[in-house]
CSV table of C-alpha atoms and ligand atoms in Angstrom, one decimal:
chain,number,residue,atom,x,y,z
A,1,MET,CA,11.1,-6.5,-15.8
A,2,ASN,CA,8.3,-5.7,-13.2
A,3,GLY,CA,6.9,-8.9,-12.1
A,4,ILE,CA,5.2,-11.3,-9.7
A,5,TYR,CA,8.4,-11.8,-7.2
A,6,SER,CA,6.9,-14.4,-4.7
A,7,ILE,CA,3.8,-15.4,-3.2
A,8,GLN,CA,2.0,-16.0,0.6
A,9,LYS,CA,0.0,-18.8,-0.3
A,10,PHE,CA,-2.6,-18.1,3.0
A,11,SER,CA,-3.4,-14.9,5.2
A,12,SER,CA,-6.4,-14.6,7.8
A,13,LEU,CA,-5.2,-11.2,8.2
A,14,ASP,CA,-4.0,-9.0,5.2
A,15,PHE,CA,-7.5,-8.6,3.7
A,16,PRO,CA,-10.0,-7.4,5.8
A,17,GLY,CA,-12.8,-10.1,6.6
A,18,ARG,CA,-11.2,-12.4,3.8
A,19,LEU,CA,-9.0,-15.0,3.7
A,20,CYS,CA,-6.5,-14.2,1.1
A,21,ALA,CA,-3.3,-15.5,-0.5
A,22,ILE,CA,-0.6,-12.8,-1.5
A,23,LEU,CA,1.4,-11.6,-4.3
A,24,TRP,CA,4.7,-9.5,-4.0
A,25,PHE,CA,5.2,-7.9,-7.2
A,26,SER,CA,8.8,-6.4,-8.2
A,27,GLY,CA,9.6,-3.0,-8.4
A,28,CYS,CA,8.7,0.6,-7.0
A,29,ASN,CA,8.4,4.0,-7.9
A,30,MET,CA,9.5,5.3,-4.6
A,31,ARG,CA,12.6,4.7,-2.5
A,32,CYS,CA,11.3,5.1,1.3
A,33,PRO,CA,13.9,5.2,3.8
A,34,TYR,CA,12.6,2.7,5.9
A,35,CYS,CA,11.6,0.2,3.2
A,36,TYR,CA,12.4,-3.1,4.3
A,37,ASN,CA,11.6,-5.0,1.1
A,38,LYS,CA,14.6,-4.4,-1.0
A,39,ASP,CA,14.8,-7.7,-2.9
A,40,VAL,CA,11.4,-6.9,-4.0
A,41,VAL,CA,11.9,-3.5,-4.8
A,42,PHE,CA,15.0,-4.1,-6.8
A,43,GLY,CA,14.1,-7.7,-8.0
A,44,LYS,CA,12.8,-9.3,-11.3
A,45,LYS,CA,9.8,-11.3,-12.1
A,46,GLN,CA,10.3,-14.8,-10.3
A,47,ILE,CA,7.1,-16.5,-11.0
A,48,GLU,CA,5.1,-16.9,-14.2
A,49,GLU,CA,1.0,-15.8,-14.4
A,50,ASP,CA,0.0,-19.3,-15.1
A,51,GLU,CA,1.7,-20.6,-11.9
A,52,VAL,CA,-0.2,-18.3,-9.8
A,53,ILE,CA,-3.7,-19.4,-12.1
A,54,ASP,CA,-2.6,-22.9,-11.6
A,55,PHE,CA,-2.7,-22.7,-7.8
A,56,LEU,CA,-5.7,-20.2,-7.7
A,57,LYS,CA,-7.5,-23.2,-9.3
A,58,THR,CA,-6.8,-25.6,-6.2
A,59,ARG,CA,-8.0,-22.8,-3.8
A,60,THR,CA,-11.1,-22.0,-5.3
A,61,GLY,CA,-14.0,-22.0,-2.6
A,62,LEU,CA,-10.9,-21.8,0.0
A,63,LEU,CA,-9.8,-18.6,-0.4
A,64,ASP,CA,-11.8,-15.4,-1.0
A,65,GLY,CA,-9.4,-13.3,-2.4
A,66,VAL,CA,-5.8,-12.3,-3.4
A,67,THR,CA,-4.0,-9.2,-2.3
A,68,PHE,CA,-1.3,-7.4,-4.1
A,69,THR,CA,1.4,-6.0,-3.0
A,70,GLY,CA,4.9,-4.9,-3.2
A,71,GLY,CA,7.1,-3.0,-4.4
A,72,CYS,CA,4.3,-1.3,-6.5
A,73,PRO,CA,2.2,-3.8,-8.2
A,74,THR,CA,0.3,-1.1,-10.4
A,75,LEU,CA,3.9,-1.1,-12.5
A,76,TYR,CA,3.3,-4.2,-13.7
A,77,PRO,CA,2.4,-4.1,-17.3
A,78,ASN,CA,-0.6,-6.8,-17.5
A,79,LEU,CA,-2.0,-5.7,-14.2
A,80,ILE,CA,-5.7,-5.2,-15.9
A,81,ASN,CA,-5.6,-8.2,-17.6
A,82,PHE,CA,-4.1,-10.5,-14.9
A,83,SER,CA,-6.5,-8.9,-12.7
A,84,LYS,CA,-9.2,-9.5,-14.9
A,85,LYS,CA,-8.1,-13.4,-14.9
A,86,ILE,CA,-8.4,-13.4,-11.3
A,87,LYS,CA,-11.8,-11.6,-10.7
A,88,ASP,CA,-13.1,-13.6,-13.4
A,89,MET,CA,-12.4,-17.3,-11.2
A,90,GLY,CA,-14.6,-15.5,-8.3
A,91,PHE,CA,-11.7,-13.8,-6.3
A,92,GLU,CA,-11.7,-10.4,-4.7
A,93,ILE,CA,-8.8,-8.3,-5.0
A,94,LYS,CA,-6.9,-6.0,-2.4
A,95,LEU,CA,-4.5,-4.0,-3.8
A,96,ASP,CA,-1.8,-2.1,-1.7
A,97,THR,CA,-0.4,1.2,-3.1
A,98,ASN,CA,1.3,4.1,-2.6
A,99,GLY,CA,-1.2,6.1,-5.1
A,100,ILE,CA,1.3,7.3,-7.5
A,101,ASN,CA,-0.2,5.4,-10.8
A,102,PHE,CA,-3.3,7.3,-10.6
A,103,GLU,CA,-4.3,6.4,-14.3
A,104,ILE,CA,-3.9,2.4,-13.8
A,105,LEU,CA,-5.8,2.8,-10.3
A,106,LYS,CA,-8.3,4.4,-12.3
A,107,GLU,CA,-8.7,2.1,-15.0
A,108,MET,CA,-8.5,-1.0,-12.0
A,109,LYS,CA,-11.6,0.6,-10.2
A,110,ASP,CA,-13.6,1.6,-13.5
A,111,LYS,CA,-13.4,-1.9,-14.8
A,112,ASN,CA,-14.5,-3.0,-11.5
A,113,LEU,CA,-11.2,-5.1,-10.8
A,114,VAL,CA,-10.3,-3.9,-7.3
A,115,ASP,CA,-12.6,-4.8,-4.2
A,116,TYR,CA,-10.3,-3.1,-1.6
A,117,ILE,CA,-7.4,-0.5,-1.7
A,118,ALA,CA,-5.1,0.1,1.3
A,119,LEU,CA,-3.3,3.3,-0.1
A,120,ASP,CA,-0.4,4.8,1.6
A,121,PHE,CA,-0.3,8.5,3.0
A,122,LYS,CA,3.3,8.7,3.1
A,123,ALA,CA,3.9,12.3,3.9
A,124,PRO,CA,2.4,15.9,4.0
A,125,PRO,CA,3.1,17.7,0.7
A,126,GLU,CA,6.2,19.7,2.0
A,127,LYS,CA,7.9,16.5,2.7
A,128,PHE,CA,6.7,14.0,0.4
A,129,GLU,CA,9.8,14.0,-2.3
A,130,GLN,CA,12.1,13.9,0.7
A,131,ILE,CA,10.2,11.2,2.4
A,132,THR,CA,9.8,9.4,-1.2
A,133,LYS,CA,12.1,10.3,-3.5
A,134,ASN,CA,9.3,11.1,-5.9
A,135,ARG,CA,7.7,14.3,-6.7
A,136,HIS,CA,4.5,13.4,-7.6
A,137,TYR,CA,2.3,14.2,-4.6
A,138,GLU,CA,-0.6,15.8,-6.9
A,139,LYS,CA,-0.8,12.1,-8.3
A,140,PHE,CA,-1.0,10.7,-4.8
A,141,GLU,CA,-3.7,13.3,-4.0
A,142,SER,CA,-5.5,12.3,-7.3
A,143,THR,CA,-5.6,8.7,-6.0
A,144,LEU,CA,-6.7,10.1,-2.7
A,145,GLU,CA,-9.8,12.1,-3.8
A,146,MET,CA,-10.6,9.6,-6.8
A,147,LEU,CA,-11.0,6.9,-3.7
A,148,ILE,CA,-12.8,9.4,-1.5
A,149,ASN,CA,-15.4,9.9,-4.0
A,150,SER,CA,-15.9,6.6,-5.1
A,151,ASN,CA,-17.7,3.3,-3.7
A,152,ILE,CA,-14.3,1.6,-3.2
A,153,GLU,CA,-13.6,0.1,0.1
A,154,PHE,CA,-10.5,1.3,1.1
A,155,GLU,CA,-8.1,2.4,4.1
A,156,VAL,CA,-5.5,5.1,4.1
A,157,ARG,CA,-1.9,4.4,6.5
A,158,THR,CA,1.3,5.9,7.3
A,159,THR,CA,4.3,4.2,8.1
A,160,VAL,CA,5.6,6.5,11.3
A,161,HIS,CA,9.6,6.6,11.7
A,162,THR,CA,10.4,9.5,14.1
A,163,ASP,CA,13.7,10.6,12.4
A,164,LEU,CA,11.3,11.3,9.2
A,165,LEU,CA,7.9,12.2,10.5
A,166,ASP,CA,6.8,13.6,13.5
A,167,GLU,CA,3.4,14.5,15.4
A,168,ASN,CA,3.3,17.7,13.6
A,169,ASP,CA,3.5,16.0,10.0
A,170,ILE,CA,0.7,13.9,11.3
A,171,ASN,CA,-1.4,15.9,12.1
A,172,LYS,CA,-0.9,18.0,8.8
A,173,ILE,CA,-2.2,14.7,7.3
A,174,ILE,CA,-5.3,14.2,9.0
A,175,THR,CA,-6.1,17.8,8.8
A,176,ILE,CA,-5.7,17.1,4.6
A,177,LEU,CA,-7.8,14.0,5.4
A,178,LYS,CA,-10.9,15.8,6.8
A,179,ASN,CA,-10.8,18.5,4.2
A,180,LYS,CA,-11.1,16.2,1.6
A,181,GLY,CA,-14.1,14.4,3.5
A,182,TYR,CA,-12.2,11.1,4.2
A,183,LYS,CA,-14.7,9.0,6.3
A,184,GLY,CA,-12.8,6.1,7.3
A,185,THR,CA,-10.1,5.0,10.0
A,186,TYR,CA,-7.0,6.7,9.8
A,187,TYR,CA,-4.1,3.8,10.3
A,188,LEU,CA,-0.9,4.9,11.7
A,189,GLN,CA,2.1,2.0,11.5
A,190,ASN,CA,4.6,2.1,13.6
A,191,PHE,CA,8.0,1.3,12.2
A,192,PHE,CA,8.9,-2.3,12.1
A,193,GLU,CA,12.4,-3.1,13.6
A,194,THR,CA,14.2,-6.1,11.9
A,195,ASP,CA,17.3,-6.7,11.1
A,196,LYS,CA,16.5,-6.6,7.5
A,197,GLU,CA,18.8,-3.6,5.8
A,198,THR,CA,16.5,-1.0,4.6
A,199,ILE,CA,16.6,1.0,1.7
A,200,GLY,CA,18.2,4.4,3.5
A,201,ASN,CA,20.2,2.0,6.0
A,202,ILE,CA,18.1,3.7,9.0
A,203,GLY,CA,18.0,2.9,12.1
A,204,PRO,CA,16.2,2.0,15.0
A,205,GLN,CA,13.6,5.1,16.0
A,206,LYS,CA,15.3,7.2,19.1
A,207,ARG,CA,11.4,8.2,20.1
A,208,LYS,CA,8.2,6.3,19.5
A,209,LEU,CA,5.7,9.1,18.1
A,210,ASP,CA,3.8,10.6,20.8
A,211,LEU,CA,-0.1,9.6,20.5
A,212,SER,CA,-1.4,11.6,22.8
A,213,LEU,CA,-0.5,15.1,20.8
A,214,LEU,CA,-2.5,13.8,17.9
A,215,ASP,CA,-5.3,15.4,16.3
A,216,ASN,CA,-8.2,12.6,17.3
A,217,SER,CA,-11.0,14.6,15.3
A,218,ILE,CA,-11.2,11.3,12.9
A,219,PRO,CA,-11.2,7.8,13.6
A,220,LEU,CA,-7.2,6.6,14.1
A,221,GLU,CA,-5.9,3.0,15.1
A,222,PHE,CA,-2.4,2.3,15.9
A,223,ARG,CA,-0.8,-0.8,14.2
A,224,ASN,CA,2.5,-1.8,16.2
A,225,PHE,CA,2.6,0.6,18.9
B,1,SF4,S1,8.0,0.8,1.3
B,1,SF4,FE1,8.5,2.7,0.1
B,1,SF4,S2,10.1,1.9,-1.2
B,1,SF4,FE2,9.5,0.0,0.0
B,1,SF4,S3,7.9,-0.8,-1.5
B,1,SF4,FE3,6.5,0.8,-0.1
B,1,SF4,S4,6.4,2.3,-1.6
B,1,SF4,FE4,8.3,1.1,-2.2
């Protein structure tokens, strides 16, 4: 069953402006070739909610929030109730998501259970299924539109491996973001080279993205380039 897989007890980097703990949730509805979290994506529940709550009781006043990541936290069957417990303790919640589970994300938003969302824009529509092995681009698109039209603090980001995405693909994503009225910064994250085996057994990039070819008519920031 999808569940809490592991906990990182402290991060000052993951949740913008806040000190946080990070919870990793097992399972995912995508299979991105560059994903190096195979153990989490194919893993099972390792930690009970009560253990997390007991830990957070010791961090009241010391941490500002909790990041939910994975894997795909929206697959966790008790996400709504669990989030409410954490919010009731006074912590803010950041959610990392690929945006496919629109209904759960909408419920999280409508019930004020999420304070910050990091939304992965995996690929332009014509490459979405090829890269994610998930055919529901339209669900991601609904999530993107919902967030643009909400007051939730959020960011859009793309992981770049140039065997999969090139400058033209990134410029297509930028055009979509502009046309939909996205006002924030678009973060490009260079593929992180690691010894860990990736889902698609993809190797190192043969070249880096040429940043000078990107449409910079919206704010861009680059991570790990
Ligand atoms: S990188 Fe892709 S496969 Fe890996 S956890 Fe994120 S969405 Fe799932």
